[in-house]
Short mmCIF file of C-alpha atoms in Angstrom, two decimals:
data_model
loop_
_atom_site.label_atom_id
_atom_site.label_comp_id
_atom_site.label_asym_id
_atom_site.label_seq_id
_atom_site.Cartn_x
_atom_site.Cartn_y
_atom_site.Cartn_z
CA UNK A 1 59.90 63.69 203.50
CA UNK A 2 63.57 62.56 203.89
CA UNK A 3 64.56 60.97 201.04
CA UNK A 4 65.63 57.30 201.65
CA UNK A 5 69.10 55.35 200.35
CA UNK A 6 67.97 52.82 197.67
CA UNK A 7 68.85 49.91 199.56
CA UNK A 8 69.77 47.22 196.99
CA UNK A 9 58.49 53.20 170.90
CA UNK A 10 58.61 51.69 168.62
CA UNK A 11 60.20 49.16 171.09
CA UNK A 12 62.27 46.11 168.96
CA UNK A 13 60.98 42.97 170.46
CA UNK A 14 62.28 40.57 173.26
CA UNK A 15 63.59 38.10 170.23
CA UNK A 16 65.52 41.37 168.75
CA UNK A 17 66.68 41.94 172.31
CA UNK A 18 68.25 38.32 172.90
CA UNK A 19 69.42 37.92 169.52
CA UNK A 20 71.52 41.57 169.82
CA UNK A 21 72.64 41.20 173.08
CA UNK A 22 73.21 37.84 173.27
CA UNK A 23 71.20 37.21 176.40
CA UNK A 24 72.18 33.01 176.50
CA UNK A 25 75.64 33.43 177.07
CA UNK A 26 76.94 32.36 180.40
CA UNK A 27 76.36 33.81 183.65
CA UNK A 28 77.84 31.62 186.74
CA UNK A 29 76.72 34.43 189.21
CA UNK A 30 73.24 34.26 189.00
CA UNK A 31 72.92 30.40 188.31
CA UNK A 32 75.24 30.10 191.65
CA UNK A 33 72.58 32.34 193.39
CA UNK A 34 69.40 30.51 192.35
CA UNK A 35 68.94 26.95 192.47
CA UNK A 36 66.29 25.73 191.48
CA UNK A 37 64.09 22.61 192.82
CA UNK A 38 62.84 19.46 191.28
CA UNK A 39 58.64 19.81 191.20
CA UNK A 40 56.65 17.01 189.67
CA UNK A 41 53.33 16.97 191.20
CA UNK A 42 50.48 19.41 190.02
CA UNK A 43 50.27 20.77 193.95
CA UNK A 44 53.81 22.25 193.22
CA UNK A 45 52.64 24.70 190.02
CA UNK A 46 52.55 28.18 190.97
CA UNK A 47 49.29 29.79 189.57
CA UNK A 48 48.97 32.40 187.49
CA UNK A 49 46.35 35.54 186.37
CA UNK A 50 47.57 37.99 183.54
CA UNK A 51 45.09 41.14 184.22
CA UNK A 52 46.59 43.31 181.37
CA UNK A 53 46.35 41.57 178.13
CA UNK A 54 48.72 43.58 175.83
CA UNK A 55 51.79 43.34 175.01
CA UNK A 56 53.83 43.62 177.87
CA UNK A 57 50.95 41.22 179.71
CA UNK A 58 51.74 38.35 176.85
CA UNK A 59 55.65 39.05 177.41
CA UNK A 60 55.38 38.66 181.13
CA UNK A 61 53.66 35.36 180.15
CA UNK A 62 56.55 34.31 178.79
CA UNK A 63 58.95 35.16 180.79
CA UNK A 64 57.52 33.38 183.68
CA UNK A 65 57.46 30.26 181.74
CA UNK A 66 60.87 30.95 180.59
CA UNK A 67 61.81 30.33 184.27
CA UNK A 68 63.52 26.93 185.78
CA UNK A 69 61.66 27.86 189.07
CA UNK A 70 58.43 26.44 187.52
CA UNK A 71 56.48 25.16 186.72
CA UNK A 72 53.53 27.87 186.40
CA UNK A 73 50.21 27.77 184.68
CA UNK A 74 48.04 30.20 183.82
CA UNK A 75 44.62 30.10 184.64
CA UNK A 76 42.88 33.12 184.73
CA UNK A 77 42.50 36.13 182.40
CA UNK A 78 41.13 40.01 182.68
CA UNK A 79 40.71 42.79 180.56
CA UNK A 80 38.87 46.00 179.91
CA UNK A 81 38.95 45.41 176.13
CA UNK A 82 37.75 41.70 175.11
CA UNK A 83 39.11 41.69 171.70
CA UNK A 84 42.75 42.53 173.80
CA UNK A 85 42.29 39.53 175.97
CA UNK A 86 41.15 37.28 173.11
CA UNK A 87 43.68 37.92 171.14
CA UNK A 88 46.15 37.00 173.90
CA UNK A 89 44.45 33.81 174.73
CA UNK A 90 44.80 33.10 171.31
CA UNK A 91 48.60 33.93 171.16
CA UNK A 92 49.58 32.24 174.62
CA UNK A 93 47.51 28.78 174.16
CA UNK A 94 49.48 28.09 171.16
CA UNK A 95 52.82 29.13 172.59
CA UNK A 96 52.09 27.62 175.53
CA UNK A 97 49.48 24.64 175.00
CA UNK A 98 50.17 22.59 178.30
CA UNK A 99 50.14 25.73 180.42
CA UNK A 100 47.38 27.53 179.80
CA UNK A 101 44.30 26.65 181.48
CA UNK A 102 41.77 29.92 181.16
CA UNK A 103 38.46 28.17 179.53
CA UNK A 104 35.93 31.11 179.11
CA UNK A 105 34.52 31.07 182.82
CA UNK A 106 37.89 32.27 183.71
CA UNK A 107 38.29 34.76 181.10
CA UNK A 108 36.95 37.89 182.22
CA UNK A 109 36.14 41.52 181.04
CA UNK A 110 35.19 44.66 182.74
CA UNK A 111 36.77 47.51 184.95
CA UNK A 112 36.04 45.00 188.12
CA UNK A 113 37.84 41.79 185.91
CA UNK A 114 40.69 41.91 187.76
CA UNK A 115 39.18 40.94 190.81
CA UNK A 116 37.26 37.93 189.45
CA UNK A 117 40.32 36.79 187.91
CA UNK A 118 42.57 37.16 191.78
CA UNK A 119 39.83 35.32 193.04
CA UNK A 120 40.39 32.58 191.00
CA UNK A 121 44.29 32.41 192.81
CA UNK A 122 45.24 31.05 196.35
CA UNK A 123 48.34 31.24 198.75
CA UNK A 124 51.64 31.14 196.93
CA UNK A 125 50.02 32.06 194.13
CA UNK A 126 50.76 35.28 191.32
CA UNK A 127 48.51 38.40 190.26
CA UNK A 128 49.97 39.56 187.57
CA UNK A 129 49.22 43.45 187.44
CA UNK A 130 50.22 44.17 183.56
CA UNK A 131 47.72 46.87 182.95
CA UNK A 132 48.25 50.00 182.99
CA UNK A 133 49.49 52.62 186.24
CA UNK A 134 45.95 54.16 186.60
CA UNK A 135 44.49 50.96 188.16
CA UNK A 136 47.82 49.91 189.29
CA UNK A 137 47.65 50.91 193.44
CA UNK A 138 44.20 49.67 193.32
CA UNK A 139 44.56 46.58 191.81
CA UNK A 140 47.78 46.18 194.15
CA UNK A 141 44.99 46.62 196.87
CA UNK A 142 42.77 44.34 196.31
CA UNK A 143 45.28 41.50 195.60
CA UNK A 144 47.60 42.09 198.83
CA UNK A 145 43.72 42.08 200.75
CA UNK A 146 43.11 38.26 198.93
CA UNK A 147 47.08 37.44 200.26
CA UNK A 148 48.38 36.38 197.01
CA UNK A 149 51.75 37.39 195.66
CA UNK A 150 51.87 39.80 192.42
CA UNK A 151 54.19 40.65 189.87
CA UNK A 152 53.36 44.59 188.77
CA UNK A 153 54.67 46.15 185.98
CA UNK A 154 56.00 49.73 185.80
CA UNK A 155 55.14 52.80 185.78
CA UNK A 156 53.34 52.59 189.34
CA UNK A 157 51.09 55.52 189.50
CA UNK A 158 50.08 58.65 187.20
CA UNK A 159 50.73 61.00 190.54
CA UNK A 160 51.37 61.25 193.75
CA UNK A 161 48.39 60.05 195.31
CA UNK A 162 48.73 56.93 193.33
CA UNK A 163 51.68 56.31 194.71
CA UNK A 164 51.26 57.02 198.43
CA UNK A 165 47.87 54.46 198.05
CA UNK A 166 50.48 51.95 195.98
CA UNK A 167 53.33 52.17 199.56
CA UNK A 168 50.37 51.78 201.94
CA UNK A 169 49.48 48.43 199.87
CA UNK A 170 53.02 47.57 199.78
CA UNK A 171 53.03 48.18 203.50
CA UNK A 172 50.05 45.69 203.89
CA UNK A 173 52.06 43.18 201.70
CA UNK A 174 54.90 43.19 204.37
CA UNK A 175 52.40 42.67 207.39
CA UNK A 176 51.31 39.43 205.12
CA UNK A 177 54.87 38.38 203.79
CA UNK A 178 53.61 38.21 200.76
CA UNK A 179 55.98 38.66 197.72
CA UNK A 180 55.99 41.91 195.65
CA UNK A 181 58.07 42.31 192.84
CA UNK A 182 58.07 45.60 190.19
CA UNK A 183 58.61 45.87 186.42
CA UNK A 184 61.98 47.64 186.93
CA UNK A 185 63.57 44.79 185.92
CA UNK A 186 66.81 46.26 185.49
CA UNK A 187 67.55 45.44 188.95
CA UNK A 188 67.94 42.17 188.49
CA UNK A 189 70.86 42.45 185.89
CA UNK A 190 73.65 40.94 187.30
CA UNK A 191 76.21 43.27 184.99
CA UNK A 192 74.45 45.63 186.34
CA UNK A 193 74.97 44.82 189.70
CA UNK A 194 78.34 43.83 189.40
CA UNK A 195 79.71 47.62 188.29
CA UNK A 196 77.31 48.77 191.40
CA UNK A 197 79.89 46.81 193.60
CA UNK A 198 82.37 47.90 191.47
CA UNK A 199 81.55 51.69 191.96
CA UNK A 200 80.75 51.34 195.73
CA UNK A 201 84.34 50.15 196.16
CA UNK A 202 85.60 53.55 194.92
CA UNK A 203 86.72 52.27 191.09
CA UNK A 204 85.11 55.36 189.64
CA UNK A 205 85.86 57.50 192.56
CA UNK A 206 83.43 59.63 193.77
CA UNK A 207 80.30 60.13 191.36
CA UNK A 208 79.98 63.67 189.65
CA UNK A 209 77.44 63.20 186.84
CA UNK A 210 75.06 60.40 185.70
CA UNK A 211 73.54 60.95 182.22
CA UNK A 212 70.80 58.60 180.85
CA UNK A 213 69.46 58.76 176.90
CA UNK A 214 66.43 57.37 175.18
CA UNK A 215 66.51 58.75 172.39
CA UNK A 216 65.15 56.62 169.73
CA UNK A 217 61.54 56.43 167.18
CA UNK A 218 58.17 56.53 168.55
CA UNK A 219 55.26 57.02 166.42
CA UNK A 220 52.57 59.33 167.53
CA UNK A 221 48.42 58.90 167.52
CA UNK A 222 46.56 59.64 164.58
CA UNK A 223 42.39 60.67 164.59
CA UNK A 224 40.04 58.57 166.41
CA UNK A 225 38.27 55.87 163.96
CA UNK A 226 34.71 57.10 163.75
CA UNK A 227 32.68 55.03 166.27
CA UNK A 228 35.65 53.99 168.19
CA UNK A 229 34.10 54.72 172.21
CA UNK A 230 36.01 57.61 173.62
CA UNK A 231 37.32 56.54 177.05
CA UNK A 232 38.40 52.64 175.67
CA UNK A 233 40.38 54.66 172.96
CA UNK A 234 42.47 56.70 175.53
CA UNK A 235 43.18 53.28 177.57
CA UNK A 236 44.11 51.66 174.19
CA UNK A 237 46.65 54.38 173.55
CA UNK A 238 47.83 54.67 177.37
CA UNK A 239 50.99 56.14 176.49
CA UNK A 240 49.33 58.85 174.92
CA UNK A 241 47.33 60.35 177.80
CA UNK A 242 48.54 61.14 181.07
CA UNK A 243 45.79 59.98 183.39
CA UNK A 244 46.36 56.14 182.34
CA UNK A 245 50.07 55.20 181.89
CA UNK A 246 51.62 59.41 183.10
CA UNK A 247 52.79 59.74 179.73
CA UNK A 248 54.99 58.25 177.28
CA UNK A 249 57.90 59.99 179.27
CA UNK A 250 56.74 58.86 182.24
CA UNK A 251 56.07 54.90 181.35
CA UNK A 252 59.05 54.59 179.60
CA UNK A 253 61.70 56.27 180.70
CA UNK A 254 61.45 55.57 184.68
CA UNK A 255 63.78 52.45 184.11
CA UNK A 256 66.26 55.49 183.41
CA UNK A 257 65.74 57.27 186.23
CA UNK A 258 65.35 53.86 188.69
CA UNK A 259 68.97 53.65 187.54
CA UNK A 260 70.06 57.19 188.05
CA UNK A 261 68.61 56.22 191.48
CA UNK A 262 69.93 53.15 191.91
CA UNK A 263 73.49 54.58 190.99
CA UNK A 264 72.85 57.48 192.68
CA UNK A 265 71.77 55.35 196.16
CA UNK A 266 69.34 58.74 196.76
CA UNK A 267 66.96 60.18 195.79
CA UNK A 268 66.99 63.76 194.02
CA UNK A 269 66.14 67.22 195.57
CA UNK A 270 65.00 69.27 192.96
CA UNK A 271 64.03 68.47 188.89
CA UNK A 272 64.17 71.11 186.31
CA UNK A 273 63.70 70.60 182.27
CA UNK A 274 62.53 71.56 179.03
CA UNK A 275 60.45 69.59 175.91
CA UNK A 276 58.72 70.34 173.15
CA UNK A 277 57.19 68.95 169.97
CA UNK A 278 58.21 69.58 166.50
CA UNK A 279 56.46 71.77 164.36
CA UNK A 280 54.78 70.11 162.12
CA UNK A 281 53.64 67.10 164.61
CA UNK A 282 50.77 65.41 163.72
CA UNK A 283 50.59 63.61 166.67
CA UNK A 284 47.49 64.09 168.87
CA UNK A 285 48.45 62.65 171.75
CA UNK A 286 49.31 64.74 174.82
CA UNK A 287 53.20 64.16 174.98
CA UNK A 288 56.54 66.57 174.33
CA UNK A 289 58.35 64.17 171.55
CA UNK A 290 62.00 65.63 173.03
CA UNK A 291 62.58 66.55 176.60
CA UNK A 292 65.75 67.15 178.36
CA UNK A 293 65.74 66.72 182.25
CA UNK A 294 68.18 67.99 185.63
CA UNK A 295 68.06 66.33 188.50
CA UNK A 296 69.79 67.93 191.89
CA UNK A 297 70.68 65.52 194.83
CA UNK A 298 71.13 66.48 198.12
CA UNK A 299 74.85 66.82 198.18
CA UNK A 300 74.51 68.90 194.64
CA UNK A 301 75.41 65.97 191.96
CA UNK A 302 73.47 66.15 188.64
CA UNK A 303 71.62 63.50 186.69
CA UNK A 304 70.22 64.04 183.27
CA UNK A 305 67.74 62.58 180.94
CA UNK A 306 67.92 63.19 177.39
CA UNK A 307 64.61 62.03 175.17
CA UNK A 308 63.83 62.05 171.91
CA UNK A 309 61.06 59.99 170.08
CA UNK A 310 62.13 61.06 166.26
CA UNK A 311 62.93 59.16 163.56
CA UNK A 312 63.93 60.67 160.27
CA UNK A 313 67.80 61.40 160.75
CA UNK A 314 68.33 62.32 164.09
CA UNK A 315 71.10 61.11 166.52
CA UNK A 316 69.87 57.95 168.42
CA UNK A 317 70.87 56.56 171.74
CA UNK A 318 69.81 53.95 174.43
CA UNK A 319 72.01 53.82 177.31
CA UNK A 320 72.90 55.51 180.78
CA UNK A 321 76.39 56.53 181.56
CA UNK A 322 78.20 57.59 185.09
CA UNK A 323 81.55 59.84 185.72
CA UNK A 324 83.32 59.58 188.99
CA UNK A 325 86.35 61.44 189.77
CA UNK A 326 88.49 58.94 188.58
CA UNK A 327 86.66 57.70 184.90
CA UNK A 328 83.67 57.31 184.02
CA UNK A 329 81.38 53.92 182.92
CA UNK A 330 78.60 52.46 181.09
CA UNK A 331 75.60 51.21 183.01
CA UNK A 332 72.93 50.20 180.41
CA UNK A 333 72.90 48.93 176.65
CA UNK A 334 70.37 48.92 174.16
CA UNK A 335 67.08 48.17 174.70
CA UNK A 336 67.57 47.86 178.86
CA UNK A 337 70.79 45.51 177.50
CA UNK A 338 73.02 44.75 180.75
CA UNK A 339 76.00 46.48 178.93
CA UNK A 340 78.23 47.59 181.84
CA UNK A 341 82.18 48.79 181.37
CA UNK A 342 84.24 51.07 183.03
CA UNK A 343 87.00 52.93 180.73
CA UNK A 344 90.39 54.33 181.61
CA UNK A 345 88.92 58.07 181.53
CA UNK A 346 86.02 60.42 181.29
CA UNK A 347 85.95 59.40 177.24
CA UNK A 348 83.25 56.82 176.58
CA UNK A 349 84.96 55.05 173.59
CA UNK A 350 85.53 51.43 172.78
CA UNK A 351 89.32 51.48 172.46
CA UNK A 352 89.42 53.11 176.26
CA UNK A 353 87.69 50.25 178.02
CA UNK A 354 89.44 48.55 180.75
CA UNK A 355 86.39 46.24 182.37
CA UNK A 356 83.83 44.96 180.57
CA UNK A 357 80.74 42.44 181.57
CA UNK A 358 80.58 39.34 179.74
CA UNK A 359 76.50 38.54 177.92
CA UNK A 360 74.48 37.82 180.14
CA UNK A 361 72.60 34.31 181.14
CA UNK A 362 69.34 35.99 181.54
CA UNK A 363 67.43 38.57 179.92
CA UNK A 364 66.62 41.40 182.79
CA UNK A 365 63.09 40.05 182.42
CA UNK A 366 63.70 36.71 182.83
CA UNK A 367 66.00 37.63 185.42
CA UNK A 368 63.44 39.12 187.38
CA UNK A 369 60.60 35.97 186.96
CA UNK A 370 63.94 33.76 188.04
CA UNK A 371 63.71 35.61 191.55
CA UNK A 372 60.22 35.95 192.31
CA UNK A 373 59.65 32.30 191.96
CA UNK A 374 62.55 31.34 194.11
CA UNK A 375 61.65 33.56 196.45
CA UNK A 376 58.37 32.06 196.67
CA UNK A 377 59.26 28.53 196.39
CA UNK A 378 61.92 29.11 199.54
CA UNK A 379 59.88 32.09 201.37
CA UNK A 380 62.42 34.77 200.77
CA UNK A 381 61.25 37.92 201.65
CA UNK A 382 60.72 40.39 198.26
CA UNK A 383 59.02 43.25 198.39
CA UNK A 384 59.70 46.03 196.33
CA UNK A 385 57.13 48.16 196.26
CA UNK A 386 58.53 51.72 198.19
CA UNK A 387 61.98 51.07 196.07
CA UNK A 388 59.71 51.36 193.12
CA UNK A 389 57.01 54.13 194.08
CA UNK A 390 60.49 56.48 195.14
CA UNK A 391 61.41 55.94 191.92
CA UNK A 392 58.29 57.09 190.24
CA UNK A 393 58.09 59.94 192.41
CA UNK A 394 61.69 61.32 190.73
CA UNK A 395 59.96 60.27 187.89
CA UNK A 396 57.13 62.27 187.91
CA UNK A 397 58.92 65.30 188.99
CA UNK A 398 60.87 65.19 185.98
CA UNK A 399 57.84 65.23 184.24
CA UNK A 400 56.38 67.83 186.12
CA UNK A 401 58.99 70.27 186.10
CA UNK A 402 59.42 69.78 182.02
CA UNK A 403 55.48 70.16 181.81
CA UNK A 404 54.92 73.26 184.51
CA UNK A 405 58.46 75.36 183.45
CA UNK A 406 59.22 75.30 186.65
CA UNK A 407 61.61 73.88 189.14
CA UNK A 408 60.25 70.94 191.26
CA UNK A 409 61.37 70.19 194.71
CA UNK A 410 60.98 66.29 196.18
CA UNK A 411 58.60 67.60 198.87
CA UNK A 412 56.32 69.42 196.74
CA UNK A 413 56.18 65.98 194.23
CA UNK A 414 55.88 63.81 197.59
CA UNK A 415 53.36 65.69 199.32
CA UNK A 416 51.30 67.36 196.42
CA UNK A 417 47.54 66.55 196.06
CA UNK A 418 47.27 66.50 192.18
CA UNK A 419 45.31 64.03 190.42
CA UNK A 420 44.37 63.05 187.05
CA UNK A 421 41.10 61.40 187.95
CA UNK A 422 39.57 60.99 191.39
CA UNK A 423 37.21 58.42 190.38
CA UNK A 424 38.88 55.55 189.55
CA UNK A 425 37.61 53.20 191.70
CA UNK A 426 34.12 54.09 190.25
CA UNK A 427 35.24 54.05 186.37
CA UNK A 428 33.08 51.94 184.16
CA UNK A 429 32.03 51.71 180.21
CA UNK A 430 29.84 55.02 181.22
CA UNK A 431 32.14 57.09 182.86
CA UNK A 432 32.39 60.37 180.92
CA UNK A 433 35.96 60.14 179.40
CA UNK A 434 39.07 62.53 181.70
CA UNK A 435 40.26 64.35 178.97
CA UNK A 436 38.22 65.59 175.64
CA UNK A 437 39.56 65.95 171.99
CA UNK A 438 39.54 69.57 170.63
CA UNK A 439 37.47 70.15 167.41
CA UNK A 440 40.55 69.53 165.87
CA UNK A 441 40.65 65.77 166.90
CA UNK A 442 43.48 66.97 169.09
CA UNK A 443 44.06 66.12 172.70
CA UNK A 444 45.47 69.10 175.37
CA UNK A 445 49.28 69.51 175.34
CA UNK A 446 50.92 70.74 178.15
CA UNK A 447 51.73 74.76 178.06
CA UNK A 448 54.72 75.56 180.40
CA UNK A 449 53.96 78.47 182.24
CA UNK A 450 50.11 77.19 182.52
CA UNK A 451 50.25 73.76 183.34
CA UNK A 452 50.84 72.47 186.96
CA UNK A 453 51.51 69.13 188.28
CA UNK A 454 51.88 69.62 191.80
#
């Protein structure tokens, strides 16, 4: 495949996000962009059903009701786990009393919810795909064959035939016009955006390295309560087993490698890496806690990602930072903050900046709700579903070439027929859980040398 030109933890919580980066400052260039219209008759509200009830599910909520291009209502619920969607029912009726509208017939629960709760949506109307990337292409699927718009969150796929089913929906989705828009919400920053312009009119010079870091505390899983069913307990703790979310690496840290991307306006050629877990780990999850990543592009530039999920006294960082030939910049703050600057020189130090972005208007997630509704409400194409699966391909050769010891090319990622689970369209309450505890209580952890991914 020729790789295409992009063509555009213990997380702290949105509040801590807006209150450090001071996300309702002024920001004329995105309020000059979208304008929103007047709506006062019920006909106007964009529907909406949240099928993923966790935590980002609940956020996404809010975000869209953050937005001025409302109003939106939600009206329709879906879950695997009941007490996940109850409790989110719960938590969005009171935050939200006028605009939630999801009595118990439109609540529903199963490994087929999702598509009683898109039924339940028309034209114009949003699927909100907030579960986790296992289901992802097929729930993409089904809503794209209804013809009703969805919001998806990231990560996209657990491997590569996820991904390839994911594009062919997207494809669909164009045919249809329908609006597709992709947790990478970064991409909607308009800092973020601005130093892109900035670096394609040479102010860096030509780019020589990228480096991105998340390197900050995530706790690992403990045992398995006794009488806690097997396969709900793995999609509970998603991040901790590969076949639902790809991994903690792999969830998390593609908004780092979107931007390498992004930045990079390419995709790479080859991934090579190394992780590990600490000693004494009592984690029993499946994930390295540090990993340290090369990417290759086609004309030889490097990218790296540096991860750590320690606490304790380690070193922590949150950011992604780019050297051209002429200085270097800052692309991305804490916590996905839209902190962009570009300093005199290669040193990345606060008395050697020379641009900086002011706060931004929006949070990136709000950001991103603030252009999927405009672009419904004035039939803007959106559609960014192969931006998104390219992404999680680099992604997920990262991961593979940390996991496998090896060096991973973008063909063998792109064209390789590994798969976590086969079955997913059949999974129910019965189906014998993917992956099986030792008798230690402890779940298989990659071996490099022994473990392949392609």
């Amino acid at each position: 495949m020729t790789r295409p030109a992009n063509t555009h933890p213990q997380k702290p919580s949105r509040r801590q996000f807006l209150q450090r980066t001071g996300a309702v400052a002024a920001s004329a260039a995105l309020a000059a962009t979208l304008t929103p219209r007047v709506h006062a008759a019920e006909n106007n509200t964009i529907r909406l059903a949240l099928i993923g009830c966790g935590g980002r599910g609940k956020g996404a909520v809010g975000n869209a009701m953050n937005s001025e291009f409302g109003p939106v209502k939600l009206v329709a619920m879906a879950d695997v786990v009941e007490d996940r969607l109850t409790s989110a029912h719960t938590t969005l009726s009171k935050e939200f009393p006028d605009r939630v509208d999801v009595p118990k017939e439109r609540q529903f629960v199963g490994f087929k919810a999702f598509k009683d709760a898109i039924d339940c949506l028309g034209p114009g109307d949003v699927a909100m795909l907030t579960s986790f990337a296992y289901v992802r292409p097929m729930q993409l699927e089904y809503a794209v064959s209804k013809g009703v718009n969805v919001f998806m969150e990231k990560s996209f796929a657990p491997d590569a035939p996820g991904l390839h089913r994911l594009m062919r929906a997207g494809e669909e989705a164009e045919k249809k016009n329908l609006k597709i828009a992709a947790g990478l919400q970064c991409r909607h920053s308009v800092n973020r955006q601005e130093l892109i312009k900035r670096i394609r009119d040479g102010e860096l010079g030509e780019l020589q390295l990228i480096r991105a870091y998340r390197i900050h505390p995530v706790g690992g899983m403990g045992p398995k309560p006794e009488g806690q069913d097997e396969l709900l307990w793995q999609i509970r703790n998603f991040v901790r087993f590969f076949w639902v979310s790809g991994g903690l690496f792999a969830e998390m840290n593609i908004h780092q490698i979107d931007e390498i991307c992004w930045l990079k306006g390419d995709y790479p050629a080859t991934a090579q890496g190394i992780g590990g877990r600490m000693a004494n780990s009592t984690n029993r999850g499946q994930g390295f806690d540090s990993i340290s990543i090369e990417w290759t592009f086609p004309d030889g530039t490097k990218a790296t990602d540096g991860v750590r999920w320690l606490g304790g006294h380690c070193f922590q960082e949150f950011a992604t930072f780019v050297h051209g030939t002429r200085c270097a910049a800052q692309f991305s703050g804490n916590i996905h903050a839209g902190t962009t600057r570009i300093y005199k020189d290669q040193r990345i130090r606060n008395d050697n900046i020379v641009w900086e972005a002011p706060p931004e208007k929006y949070s990136p997630w709000d950001a991103e709700w603030n252009v999927l509704l405009s672009n419904i409400r004035n039939d803007k194409p959106q559609n960014e579903t192969k931006q998104s699966a390219l992404s999680n391909f680099a992604d997920l050769m990262g991961r593979a070439a940390v996991h496998s010891g090896k060096i991973i090319t973008w063909d063998e990622m792109y064209n390789s027929k590994f798969q976590f689970v086969e079955n997913i369209d059949e999974m129910d309450y019965d189906t014998e859980p993917p992956v099986k505890p030792g008798p230690d209580g402890f779940y298989p952890v990659p071996i490099p040398g022994q473990w392949l991914e392609t």
